[in-house]
Short mmCIF file of C-alpha atoms in Angstrom, two decimals:
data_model
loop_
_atom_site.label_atom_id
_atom_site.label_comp_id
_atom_site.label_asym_id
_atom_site.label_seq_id
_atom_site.Cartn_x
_atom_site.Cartn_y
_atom_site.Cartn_z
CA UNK A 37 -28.48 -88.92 88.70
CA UNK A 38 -24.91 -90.35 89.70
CA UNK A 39 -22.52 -90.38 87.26
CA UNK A 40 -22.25 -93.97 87.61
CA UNK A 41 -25.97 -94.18 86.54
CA UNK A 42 -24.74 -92.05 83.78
CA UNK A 43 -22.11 -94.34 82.51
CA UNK A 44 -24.48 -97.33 82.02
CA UNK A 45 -27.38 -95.53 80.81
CA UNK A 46 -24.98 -94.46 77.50
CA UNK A 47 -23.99 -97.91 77.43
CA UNK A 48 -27.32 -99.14 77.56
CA UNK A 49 -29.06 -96.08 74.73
CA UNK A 50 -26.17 -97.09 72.60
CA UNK A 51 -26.75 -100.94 72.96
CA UNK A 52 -30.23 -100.27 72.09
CA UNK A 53 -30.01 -97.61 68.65
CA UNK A 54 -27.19 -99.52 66.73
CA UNK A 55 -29.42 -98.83 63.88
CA UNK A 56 -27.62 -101.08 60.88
CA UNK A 57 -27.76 -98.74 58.50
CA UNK A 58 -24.95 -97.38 60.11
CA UNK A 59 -23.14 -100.17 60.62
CA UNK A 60 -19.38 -100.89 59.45
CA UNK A 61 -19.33 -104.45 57.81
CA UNK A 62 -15.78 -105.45 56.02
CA UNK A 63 -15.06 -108.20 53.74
CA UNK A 64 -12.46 -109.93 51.72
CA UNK A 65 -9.82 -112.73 50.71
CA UNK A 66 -6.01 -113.40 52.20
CA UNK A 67 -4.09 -114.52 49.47
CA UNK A 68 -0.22 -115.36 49.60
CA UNK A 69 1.26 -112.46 47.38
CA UNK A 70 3.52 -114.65 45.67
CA UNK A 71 1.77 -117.74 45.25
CA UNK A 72 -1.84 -116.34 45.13
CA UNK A 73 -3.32 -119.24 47.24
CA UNK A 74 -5.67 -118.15 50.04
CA UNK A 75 -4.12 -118.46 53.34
CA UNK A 76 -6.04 -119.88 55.75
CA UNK A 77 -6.42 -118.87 59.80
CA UNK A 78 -4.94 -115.67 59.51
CA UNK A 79 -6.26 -112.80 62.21
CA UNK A 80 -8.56 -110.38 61.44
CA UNK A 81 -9.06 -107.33 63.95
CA UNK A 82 -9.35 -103.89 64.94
CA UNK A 83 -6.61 -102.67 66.89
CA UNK A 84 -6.88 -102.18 70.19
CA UNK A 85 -10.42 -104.05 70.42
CA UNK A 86 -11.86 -107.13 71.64
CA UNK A 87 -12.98 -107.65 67.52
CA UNK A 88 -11.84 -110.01 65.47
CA UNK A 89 -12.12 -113.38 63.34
CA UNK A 90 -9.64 -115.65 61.03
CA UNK A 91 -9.82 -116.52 57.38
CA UNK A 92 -12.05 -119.51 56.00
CA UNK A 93 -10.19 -122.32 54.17
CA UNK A 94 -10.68 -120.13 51.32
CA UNK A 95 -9.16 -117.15 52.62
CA UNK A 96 -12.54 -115.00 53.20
CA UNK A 97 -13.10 -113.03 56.24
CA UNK A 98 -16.04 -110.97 57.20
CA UNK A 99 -15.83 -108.59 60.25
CA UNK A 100 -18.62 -105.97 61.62
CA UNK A 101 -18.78 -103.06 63.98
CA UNK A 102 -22.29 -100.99 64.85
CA UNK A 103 -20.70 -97.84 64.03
CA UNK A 104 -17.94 -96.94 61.51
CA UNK A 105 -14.54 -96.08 62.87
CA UNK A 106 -11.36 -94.63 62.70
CA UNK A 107 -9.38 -98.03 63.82
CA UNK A 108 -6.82 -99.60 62.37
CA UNK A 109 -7.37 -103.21 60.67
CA UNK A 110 -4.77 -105.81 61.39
CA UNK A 111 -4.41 -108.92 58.71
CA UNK A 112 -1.36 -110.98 60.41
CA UNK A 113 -0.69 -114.57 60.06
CA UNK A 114 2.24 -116.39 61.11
CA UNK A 115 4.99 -116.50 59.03
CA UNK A 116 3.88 -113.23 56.89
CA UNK A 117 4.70 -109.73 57.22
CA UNK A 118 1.37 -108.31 59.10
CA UNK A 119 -0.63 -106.18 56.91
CA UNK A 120 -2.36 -102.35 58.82
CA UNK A 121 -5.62 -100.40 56.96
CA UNK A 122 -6.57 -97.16 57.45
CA UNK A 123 -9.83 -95.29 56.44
CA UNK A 124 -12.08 -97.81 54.98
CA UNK A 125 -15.19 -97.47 53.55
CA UNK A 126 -18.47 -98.58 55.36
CA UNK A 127 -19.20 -101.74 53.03
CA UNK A 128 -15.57 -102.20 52.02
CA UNK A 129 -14.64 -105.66 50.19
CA UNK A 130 -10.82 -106.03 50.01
CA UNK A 131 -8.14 -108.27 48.28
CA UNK A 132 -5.64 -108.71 50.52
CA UNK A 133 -2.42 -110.45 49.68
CA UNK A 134 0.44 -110.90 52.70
CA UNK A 135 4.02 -111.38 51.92
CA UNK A 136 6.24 -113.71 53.82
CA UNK A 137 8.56 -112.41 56.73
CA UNK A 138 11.59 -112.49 55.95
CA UNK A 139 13.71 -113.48 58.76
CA UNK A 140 15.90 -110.70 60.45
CA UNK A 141 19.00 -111.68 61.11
CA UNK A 142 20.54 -108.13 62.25
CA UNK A 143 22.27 -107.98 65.43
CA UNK A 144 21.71 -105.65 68.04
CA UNK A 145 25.31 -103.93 68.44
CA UNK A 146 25.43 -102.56 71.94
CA UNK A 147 27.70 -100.27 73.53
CA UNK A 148 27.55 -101.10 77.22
CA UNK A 149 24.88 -102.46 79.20
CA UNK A 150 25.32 -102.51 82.65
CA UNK A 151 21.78 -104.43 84.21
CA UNK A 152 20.93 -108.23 84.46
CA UNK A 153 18.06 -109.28 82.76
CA UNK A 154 16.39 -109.56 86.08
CA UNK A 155 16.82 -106.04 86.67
CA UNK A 156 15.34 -104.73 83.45
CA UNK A 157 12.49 -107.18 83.25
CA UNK A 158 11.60 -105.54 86.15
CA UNK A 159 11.22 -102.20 85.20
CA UNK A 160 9.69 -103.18 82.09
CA UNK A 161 7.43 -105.18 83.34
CA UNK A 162 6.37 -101.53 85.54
CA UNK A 163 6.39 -99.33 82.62
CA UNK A 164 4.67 -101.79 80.32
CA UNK A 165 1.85 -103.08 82.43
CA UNK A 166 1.45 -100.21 84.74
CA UNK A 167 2.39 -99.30 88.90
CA UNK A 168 -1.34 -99.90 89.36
CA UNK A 169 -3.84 -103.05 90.61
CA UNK A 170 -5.10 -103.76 86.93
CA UNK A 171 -0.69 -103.66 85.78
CA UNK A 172 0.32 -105.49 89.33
CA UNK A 173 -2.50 -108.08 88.30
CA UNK A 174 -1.31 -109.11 85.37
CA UNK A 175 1.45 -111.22 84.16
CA UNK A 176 3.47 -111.80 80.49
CA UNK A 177 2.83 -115.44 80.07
CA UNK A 178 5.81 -115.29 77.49
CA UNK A 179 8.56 -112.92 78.80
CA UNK A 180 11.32 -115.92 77.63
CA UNK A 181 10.42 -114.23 74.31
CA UNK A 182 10.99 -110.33 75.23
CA UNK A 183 15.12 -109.40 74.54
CA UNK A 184 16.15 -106.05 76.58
CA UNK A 185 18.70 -103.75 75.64
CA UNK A 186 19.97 -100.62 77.66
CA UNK A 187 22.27 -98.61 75.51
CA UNK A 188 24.59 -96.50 77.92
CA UNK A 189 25.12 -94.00 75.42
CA UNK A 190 21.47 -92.26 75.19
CA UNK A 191 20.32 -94.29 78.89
CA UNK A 192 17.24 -96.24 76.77
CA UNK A 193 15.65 -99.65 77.65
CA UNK A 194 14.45 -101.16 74.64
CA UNK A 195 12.64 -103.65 74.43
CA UNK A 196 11.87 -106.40 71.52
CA UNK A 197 9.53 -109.15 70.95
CA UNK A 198 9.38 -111.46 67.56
CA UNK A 199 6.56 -112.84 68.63
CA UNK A 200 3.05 -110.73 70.15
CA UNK A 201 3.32 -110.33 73.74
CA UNK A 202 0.30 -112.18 76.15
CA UNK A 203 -0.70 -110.91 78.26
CA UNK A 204 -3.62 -112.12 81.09
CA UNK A 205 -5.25 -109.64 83.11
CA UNK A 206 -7.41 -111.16 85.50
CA UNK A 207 -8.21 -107.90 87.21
CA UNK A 208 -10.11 -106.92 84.52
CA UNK A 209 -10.46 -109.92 82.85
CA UNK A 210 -8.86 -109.77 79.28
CA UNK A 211 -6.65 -111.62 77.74
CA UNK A 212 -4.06 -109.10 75.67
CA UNK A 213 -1.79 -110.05 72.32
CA UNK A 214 0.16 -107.00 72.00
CA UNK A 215 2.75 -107.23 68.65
CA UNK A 216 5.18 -104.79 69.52
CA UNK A 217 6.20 -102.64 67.14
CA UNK A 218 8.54 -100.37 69.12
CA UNK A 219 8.89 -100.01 73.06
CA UNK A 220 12.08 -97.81 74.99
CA UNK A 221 12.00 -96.35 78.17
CA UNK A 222 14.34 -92.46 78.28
CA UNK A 223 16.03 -92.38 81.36
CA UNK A 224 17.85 -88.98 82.56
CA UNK A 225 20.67 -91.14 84.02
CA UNK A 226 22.49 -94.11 83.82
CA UNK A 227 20.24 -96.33 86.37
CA UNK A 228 16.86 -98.25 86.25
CA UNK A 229 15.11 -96.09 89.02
CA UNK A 230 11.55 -94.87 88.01
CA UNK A 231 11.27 -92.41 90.58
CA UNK A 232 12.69 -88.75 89.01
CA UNK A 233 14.76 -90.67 86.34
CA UNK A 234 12.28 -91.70 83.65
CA UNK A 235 11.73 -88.55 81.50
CA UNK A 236 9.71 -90.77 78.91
CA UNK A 237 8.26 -94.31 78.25
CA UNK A 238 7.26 -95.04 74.49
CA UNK A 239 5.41 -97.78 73.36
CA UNK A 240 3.68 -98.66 69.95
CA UNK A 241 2.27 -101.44 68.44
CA UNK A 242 -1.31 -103.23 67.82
CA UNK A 243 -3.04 -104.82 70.48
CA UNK A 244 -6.08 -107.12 70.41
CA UNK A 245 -8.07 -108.04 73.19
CA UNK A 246 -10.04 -111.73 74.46
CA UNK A 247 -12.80 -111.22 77.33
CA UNK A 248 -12.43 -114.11 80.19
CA UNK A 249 -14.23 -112.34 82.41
CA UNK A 250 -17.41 -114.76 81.82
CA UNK A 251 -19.80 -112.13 82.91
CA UNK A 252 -18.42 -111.25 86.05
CA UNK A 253 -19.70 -108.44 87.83
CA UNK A 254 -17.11 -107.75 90.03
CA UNK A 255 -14.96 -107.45 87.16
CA UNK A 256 -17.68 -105.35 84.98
CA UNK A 257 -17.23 -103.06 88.30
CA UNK A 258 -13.33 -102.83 87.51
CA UNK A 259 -13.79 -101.91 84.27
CA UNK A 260 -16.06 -99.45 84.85
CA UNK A 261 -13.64 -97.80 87.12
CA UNK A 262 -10.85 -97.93 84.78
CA UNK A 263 -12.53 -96.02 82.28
CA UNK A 264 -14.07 -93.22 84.01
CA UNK A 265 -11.43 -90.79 83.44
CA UNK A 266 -9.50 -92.35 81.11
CA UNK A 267 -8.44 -90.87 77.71
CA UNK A 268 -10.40 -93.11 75.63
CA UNK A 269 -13.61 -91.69 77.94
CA UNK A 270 -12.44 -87.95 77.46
CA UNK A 271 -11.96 -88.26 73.55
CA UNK A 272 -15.63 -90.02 73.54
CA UNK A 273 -17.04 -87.17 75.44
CA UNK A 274 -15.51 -84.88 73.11
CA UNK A 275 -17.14 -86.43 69.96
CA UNK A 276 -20.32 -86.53 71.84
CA UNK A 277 -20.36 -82.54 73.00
CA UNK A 278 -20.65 -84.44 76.88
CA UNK A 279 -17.53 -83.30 78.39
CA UNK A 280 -18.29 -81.01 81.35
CA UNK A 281 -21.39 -83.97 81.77
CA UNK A 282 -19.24 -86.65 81.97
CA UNK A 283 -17.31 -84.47 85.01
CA UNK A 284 -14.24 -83.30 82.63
CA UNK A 285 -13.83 -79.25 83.08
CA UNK A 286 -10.87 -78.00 80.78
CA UNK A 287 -8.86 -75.07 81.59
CA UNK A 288 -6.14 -73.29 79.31
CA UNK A 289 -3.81 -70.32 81.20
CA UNK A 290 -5.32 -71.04 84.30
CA UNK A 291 -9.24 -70.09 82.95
CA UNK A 292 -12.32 -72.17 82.66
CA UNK A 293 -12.49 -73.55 78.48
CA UNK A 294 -15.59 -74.53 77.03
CA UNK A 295 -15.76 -77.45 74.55
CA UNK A 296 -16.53 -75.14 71.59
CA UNK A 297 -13.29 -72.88 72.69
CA UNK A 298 -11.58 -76.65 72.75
CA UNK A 299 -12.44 -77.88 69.25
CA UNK A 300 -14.40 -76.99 66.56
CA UNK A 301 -16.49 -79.55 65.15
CA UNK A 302 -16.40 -79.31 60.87
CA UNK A 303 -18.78 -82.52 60.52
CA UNK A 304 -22.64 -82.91 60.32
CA UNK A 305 -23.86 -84.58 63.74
CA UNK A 306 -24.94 -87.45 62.49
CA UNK A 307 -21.81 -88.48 61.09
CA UNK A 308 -19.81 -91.05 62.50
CA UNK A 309 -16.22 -89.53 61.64
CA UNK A 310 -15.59 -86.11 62.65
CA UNK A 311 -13.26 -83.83 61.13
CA UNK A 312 -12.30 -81.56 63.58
CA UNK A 313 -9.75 -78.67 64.61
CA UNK A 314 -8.60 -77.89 67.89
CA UNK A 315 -8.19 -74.01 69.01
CA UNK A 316 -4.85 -73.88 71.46
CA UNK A 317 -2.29 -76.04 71.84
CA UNK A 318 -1.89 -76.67 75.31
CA UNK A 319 -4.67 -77.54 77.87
CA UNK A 320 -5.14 -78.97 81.61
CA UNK A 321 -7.62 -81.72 82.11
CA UNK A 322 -9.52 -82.13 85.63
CA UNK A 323 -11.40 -85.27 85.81
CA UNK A 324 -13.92 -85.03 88.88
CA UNK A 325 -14.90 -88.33 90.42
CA UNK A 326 -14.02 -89.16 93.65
CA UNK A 327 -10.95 -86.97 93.82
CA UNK A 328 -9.87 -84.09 91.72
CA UNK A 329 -7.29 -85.79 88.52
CA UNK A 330 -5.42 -83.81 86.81
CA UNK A 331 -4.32 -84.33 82.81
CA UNK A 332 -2.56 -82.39 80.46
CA UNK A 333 -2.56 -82.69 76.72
CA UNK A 334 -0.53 -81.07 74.02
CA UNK A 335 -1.49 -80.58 70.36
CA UNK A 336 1.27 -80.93 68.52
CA UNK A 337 -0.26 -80.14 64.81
CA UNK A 338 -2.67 -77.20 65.66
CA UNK A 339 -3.28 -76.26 61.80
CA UNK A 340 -4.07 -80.47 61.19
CA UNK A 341 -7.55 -81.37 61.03
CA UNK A 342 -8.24 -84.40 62.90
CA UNK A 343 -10.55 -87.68 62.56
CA UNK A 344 -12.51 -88.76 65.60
CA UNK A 345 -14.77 -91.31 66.13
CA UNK A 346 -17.54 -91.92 68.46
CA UNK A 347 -15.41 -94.97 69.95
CA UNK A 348 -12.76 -92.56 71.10
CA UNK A 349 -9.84 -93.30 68.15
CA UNK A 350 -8.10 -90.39 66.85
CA UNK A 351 -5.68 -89.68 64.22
CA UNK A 352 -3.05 -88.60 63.75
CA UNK A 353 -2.71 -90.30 66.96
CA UNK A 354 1.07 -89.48 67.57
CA UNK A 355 0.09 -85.53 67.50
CA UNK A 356 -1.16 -85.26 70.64
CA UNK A 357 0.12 -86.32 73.97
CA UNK A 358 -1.22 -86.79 77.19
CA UNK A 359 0.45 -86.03 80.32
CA UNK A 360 -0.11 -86.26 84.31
CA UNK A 361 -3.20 -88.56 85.25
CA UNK A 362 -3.90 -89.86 81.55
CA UNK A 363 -0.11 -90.59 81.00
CA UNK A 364 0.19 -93.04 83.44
CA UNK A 365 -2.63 -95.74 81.93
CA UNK A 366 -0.48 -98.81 80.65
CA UNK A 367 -1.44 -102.38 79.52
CA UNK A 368 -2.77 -103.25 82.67
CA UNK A 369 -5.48 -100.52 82.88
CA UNK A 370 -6.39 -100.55 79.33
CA UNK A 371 -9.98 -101.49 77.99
CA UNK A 372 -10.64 -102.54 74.03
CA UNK A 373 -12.04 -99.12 71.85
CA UNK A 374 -15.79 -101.13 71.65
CA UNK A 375 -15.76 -101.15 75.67
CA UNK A 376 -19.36 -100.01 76.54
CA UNK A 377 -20.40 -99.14 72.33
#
């Protein structure tokens, strides 16, 4: 069997056995903190998904996924200080009241910035979509609202949006919000050339994601290909026991690893949050699939247990980093966590 055949067989046994019982199904009420008034249209979703709704006239919500995950729910309306939630319970019914943004006023003090706008837009638009055919096929419908800063001091680009970024990416047919919560780019020297002169690019923030692919199978194709081998795929094959399967081999010092040498799993099987430990602190990645890719990832907390889900979220997320192949997926190669579940 091709691994191809692989790929949509999962999809397909997963479509099939979303049993309910297992299902996560939230609900609740937006209020206005100070007022107490139920606010209505505010957004509803899962970070980094294609799952979401908006408040009733009365402020009520109701939002369901098959399985029960480790995402983070957004509650954002305009005009109010968005509102993140961690950990919630299968059937969890929540009160939740948003308080109004308060407008910013700050300035930016800078020391020295050398670049035109032109120039930096361009190298964020790079770093932020991606050097690829998903990030070159996609464009920022609103970069009149993105302000760029390069501080000469520490060689950062920073970048700053009030409102959520939109992108369209017709390559693989989403349509991406991203609110950004904090994006720079470390440069070794005082220029705006990638090559040998970025030593880091940082970007966090919540992300939701529209399909306007309208069933398109050229575009199903795409996506297919942009997963294989992504992180999100690895960390799923991890919480399924499928790596070496799914064509991942692991190596640590230059020998073979085996998934239980990887991580040790500390949650029953059936469960769909997994508490787990990892055993080293440093491994290399090779993803097999037309070509030999080669990842790296770091465990920065080795003594932490960590929560994993069978959609691929982790946490803490920021504890372990990705480098070589995996490091270089951006906006424009990304797929929403329910992709294929």
């Amino acid at each position: 069997m091709s691994w191809s055949l692989k790929i949509f067989w999962a999809i397909g046994f997963l479509s099939t056995f979303s049993v309910q019982v297992w299902a996560q199904e939230i609900t609740g009420t937006v209020l206005d903190s100070r007022t107490k008034e139920p606010i209505f249209g505010a957004s509803v979703y899962y970070d980094g998904s294609s799952v979401g709704t908006m408040t009733d006239e009365n402020g009520n919500f109701e939002i369901r996924l098959p399985y029960r995950n480790n995402a983070v729910l957004v509650i954002s309306h305009l005009g109010y200080q968005a509102k993140e939630m961690v950990n919630l319970p299968e059937d969890a019914i929540l009160r939740v009241l948003l308080q109004e943004q308060v407008e910013d006023l700050q300035e930016v003090v800078l020391t020295s910035d050398p670049f035109s706008r032109r120039e930096k837009l361009e190298v964020f638009r790079l770093e932020f979509l991606g050097d690829t055919r998903g990030g070159r096929s996609s464009i920022i419908e609103n970069e009149e609202d993105i302000r760029l800063y390069f501080n000469s001091e520490d060689n950062t680009l920073s970048a700053y949006c009030d409102k959520p970024i939109v992108i369209q990416n017709d390559y693989l047919g989403y349509r991406v919000f991203f609110y950004v919560d904090e994006f720079k780019i470390f440069f070794k020297r005082k220029s705006l050339e990638r090559i040998d002169n970025i030593h880091q690019t940082l970007f966090d923030g919540s992300t939701r994601f529209f399909d306007t692919s309208q069933g398109d199978p050229k575009t199903a194709e795409r996506r297919a290909k942009a997963y294989l081998g992504s992180p999100r795929h690895f960390m799923r094959a991890c919480w399924y026991g499928d790596v070496e399967n799914q064509n991942f081999k692991l190596k640590k010092n230059y020998k073979d690893v085996v998934l239980t040498d990887f991580m040790v799993n500390m949650a029953k099987p059936d469960q769909d949050l997994r508490d787990i430990r990892f055993m080293g602190s440093q491994y290399v990645i090779y993803y097999r699939q037309n070509g030999n890719y080669r990842s790296t990832l770091k465990i920065n907390e080795l003594d932490t247990t960590y929560i994993l889900d069978r959609y691929g979220n982790y946490s803490p997320f920021e504890s372990l980093a990705f480098g070589g192949h995996m490091s270089d997926y951006r906006l424009g190669d990304m797929l929403p966590m329910d992709y294929g579940l």
